[in-house]
Amino acid sequence: MPVITIDNKKIEVTAGTTVLKAALENGIYIPHYCWHPLLSISGNCRMCVVEIEGRPKLEVSCNLVAADGMVIKTDTPAVKKMRKSVLEFLLINHPIDCPICDQAGECLLQDYHFKCSGQASRFKEEKVHKSKVVDAGRHIKLDNERCILCTRCVRFCQEVVKEPELTVAIRGDRSFITTAPGKTLDNPYSLNTVDICPVGALTSKDFRFKKRVWFLKSTPSVCPHCSNGCPIWIDHADEIMYRWRPRQEIEKVNGIASSQLTGNTILCDEGRLSYGEWQSDTKISKPLMLEEGEHKEISRAEAVLKLNKILSKDMKEIIAVLSAQISCEEADAFVKFLREKAGTDKIYRSGRAPLNPTSDDIIRKADKNPNISYLEKMGLRELPANIEGDVLFVTDSLSKDDILKTANLKWKSIVQITHDKRLIVPGAEIILPRATFAESEGTFVNFNGVKRKFSPAFKPAGEARTIAGWIPFLEEGITGVMSFLRKQESSDRLI
Ligand code: FES
């Protein structure tokens, strides 16, 4: 394998690796705009120049294959001067509208200017004006004056999504990005162009002007929208989620970086925009009880007393359906409770019925549940048709088919732990509020067995807690011994 030296650091690289990739993988940062790990090399921005010992001119590192013995310097006076010149050219026609640009705080033009240049503009002439705030598609606004023509967005549509929706029109300093004739930027992965745009040319209509990025906190999590379970950042402030972004994983799975296994550095628009579903007005924050056909809020103590009435009389046949929306930890704890305390082995699996069962061979999976693999591995079978019992426990939700299976049967009671009123199973008598994946920690196992952990972005709303957190109260309901409840009344919530 070739051995090269970058800034006095000896690095062994795989044959064929470019200098830029070798540097980035070894913690040496070379500024760059047009290069992106998912895309072909364009080499148009010239920002990634480096000096090679023994060669007369600076060379672009993104398109330079590392050769054995190569000695590379990334920060010499000549390299610095070149970067400064590239930035000066890029800024000649740029509107420098950072105070009103939604990219401020995560803009590579802004960052590199401060890091590599810092000089005031010497350009006194009229700037070239181009189209601004154009609707490029359902989710995207395009501002051509801010664009640096790196063509990442064009290549992303062509090479990753295979939908050539964007193109570069005209030549020279009048060039601009536009939608191809008869097309709009509406592919199912269009919002990734906002992530990969290094400047504020492409912005998300959903996120524009909602929050300055420096007010956001980012929590590592997992997209629960389908069984691909993509790693995400939840960007949030004041217990509100503002956006989800793709997260590059660094942890290894069986010695291989898991992003290499899955290629997940993108998100589908459908999953990315589903964050709103988790904070709708229909979110449940207090226990609910069915009274005269309506679900009314009750206290936790009332809920436990009602559970006691439902569970503690004669021998009951309890059936439970675990949703593939719950975490591995919740599933383990609930199954243990059902077997050891509730005395039942009639435990099945279900899931959220997809509103829109879209799938493709990029990342979207038709199964819209993030933890189906784990429930299958636990040996839980699908709910049989016409199953009967006295009490039906439902965690999170039932699929449409499973609702039909239970709808015509005379359940004495249905107890459900869920986070949203829209998921309540018709006839459910007691609903306990469930902490969502954004409010708790846990693990999902995706369709091909990759485990991913998620962390709480903020605390659960009101009385909500995880399924594991509700188990002591369910045990109280079964035993009728209210000591745990009394202890908990005055203490902090378990989550
Ligand atoms: Fe190498 Fe643009 S990143 S030329």
XYZ file of N, CA, C and O and ligand atoms in Angstrom, residues 20 30-36 41-49 60-63 150 152 155, ligand 1:
100
model
N -6.969 14.238 -0.850
C -7.960 14.897 0.025
C -8.623 13.867 0.949
O -8.742 14.071 2.150
N -8.486 19.748 4.894
C -8.156 20.611 3.754
C -9.477 21.254 3.309
O -10.436 20.536 2.997
N -9.578 22.589 3.311
C -10.835 23.222 2.884
C -11.240 22.775 1.477
O -10.367 22.613 0.609
N -12.511 22.566 1.269
C -12.980 22.122 -0.060
C -14.452 22.476 -0.196
O -15.181 22.537 0.794
N -14.883 22.709 -1.417
C -16.304 22.992 -1.692
C -16.948 21.928 -2.572
O -17.955 21.356 -2.220
N -16.355 21.677 -3.748
C -17.084 20.854 -4.718
C -16.973 19.355 -4.432
O -17.823 18.585 -4.853
N -15.939 18.926 -3.689
C -15.806 17.498 -3.390
C -16.818 17.093 -2.315
O -17.064 17.832 -1.357
N -17.434 15.915 -2.494
C -18.337 15.362 -1.478
C -18.192 13.844 -1.527
O -18.124 13.265 -2.627
N -15.945 13.197 -8.672
C -15.054 14.354 -8.491
C -15.271 15.341 -9.636
O -15.247 14.952 -10.804
N -15.496 16.595 -9.265
C -15.701 17.618 -10.286
C -14.458 18.494 -10.431
O -14.083 18.886 -11.532
N -13.816 18.799 -9.309
C -12.564 19.584 -9.350
C -12.746 20.990 -9.864
O -11.864 21.538 -10.518
N -13.916 21.606 -9.575
C -14.158 22.931 -10.168
C -13.870 24.109 -9.244
O -13.739 25.230 -9.693
N -13.781 23.889 -7.926
C -13.711 25.050 -7.030
C -12.275 25.509 -6.753
O -12.047 26.652 -6.411
N -11.292 24.617 -6.874
C -9.851 24.879 -6.653
C -9.522 25.244 -5.212
O -8.466 25.769 -4.919
N -10.441 25.000 -4.294
C -10.207 25.381 -2.902
C -9.289 24.382 -2.196
O -8.658 24.698 -1.200
N -9.196 23.158 -2.748
C -8.494 22.092 -2.022
C -7.030 21.979 -2.422
O -6.424 20.926 -2.235
N -6.469 23.059 -2.986
C -5.086 22.978 -3.482
C -4.087 22.649 -2.363
O -4.280 23.038 -1.210
N -4.789 20.332 -7.160
C -6.029 20.106 -6.393
C -5.946 18.712 -5.758
O -5.665 17.729 -6.442
N -6.197 18.639 -4.465
C -6.014 17.370 -3.757
C -7.185 16.410 -3.939
O -7.041 15.211 -3.741
N -8.365 16.927 -4.351
C -9.531 16.039 -4.472
C -9.406 15.117 -5.670
O -10.058 14.086 -5.732
N -8.575 15.525 -6.649
C -8.466 14.741 -7.879
C -7.049 14.199 -8.069
O -6.654 13.867 -9.171
N -20.624 24.987 -7.313
C -19.810 23.803 -7.025
C -20.403 22.560 -7.684
O -19.736 21.546 -7.814
N -22.504 20.413 -6.560
C -22.821 19.239 -5.725
C -24.287 18.831 -5.901
O -24.611 17.654 -6.004
N -24.936 17.068 -9.242
C -24.393 15.704 -9.255
C -25.186 14.785 -8.314
O -25.375 13.603 -8.592
Fe -11.120 20.042 -5.012
Fe -13.231 21.643 -5.368
S -12.782 20.394 -3.680
S -11.465 21.409 -6.603
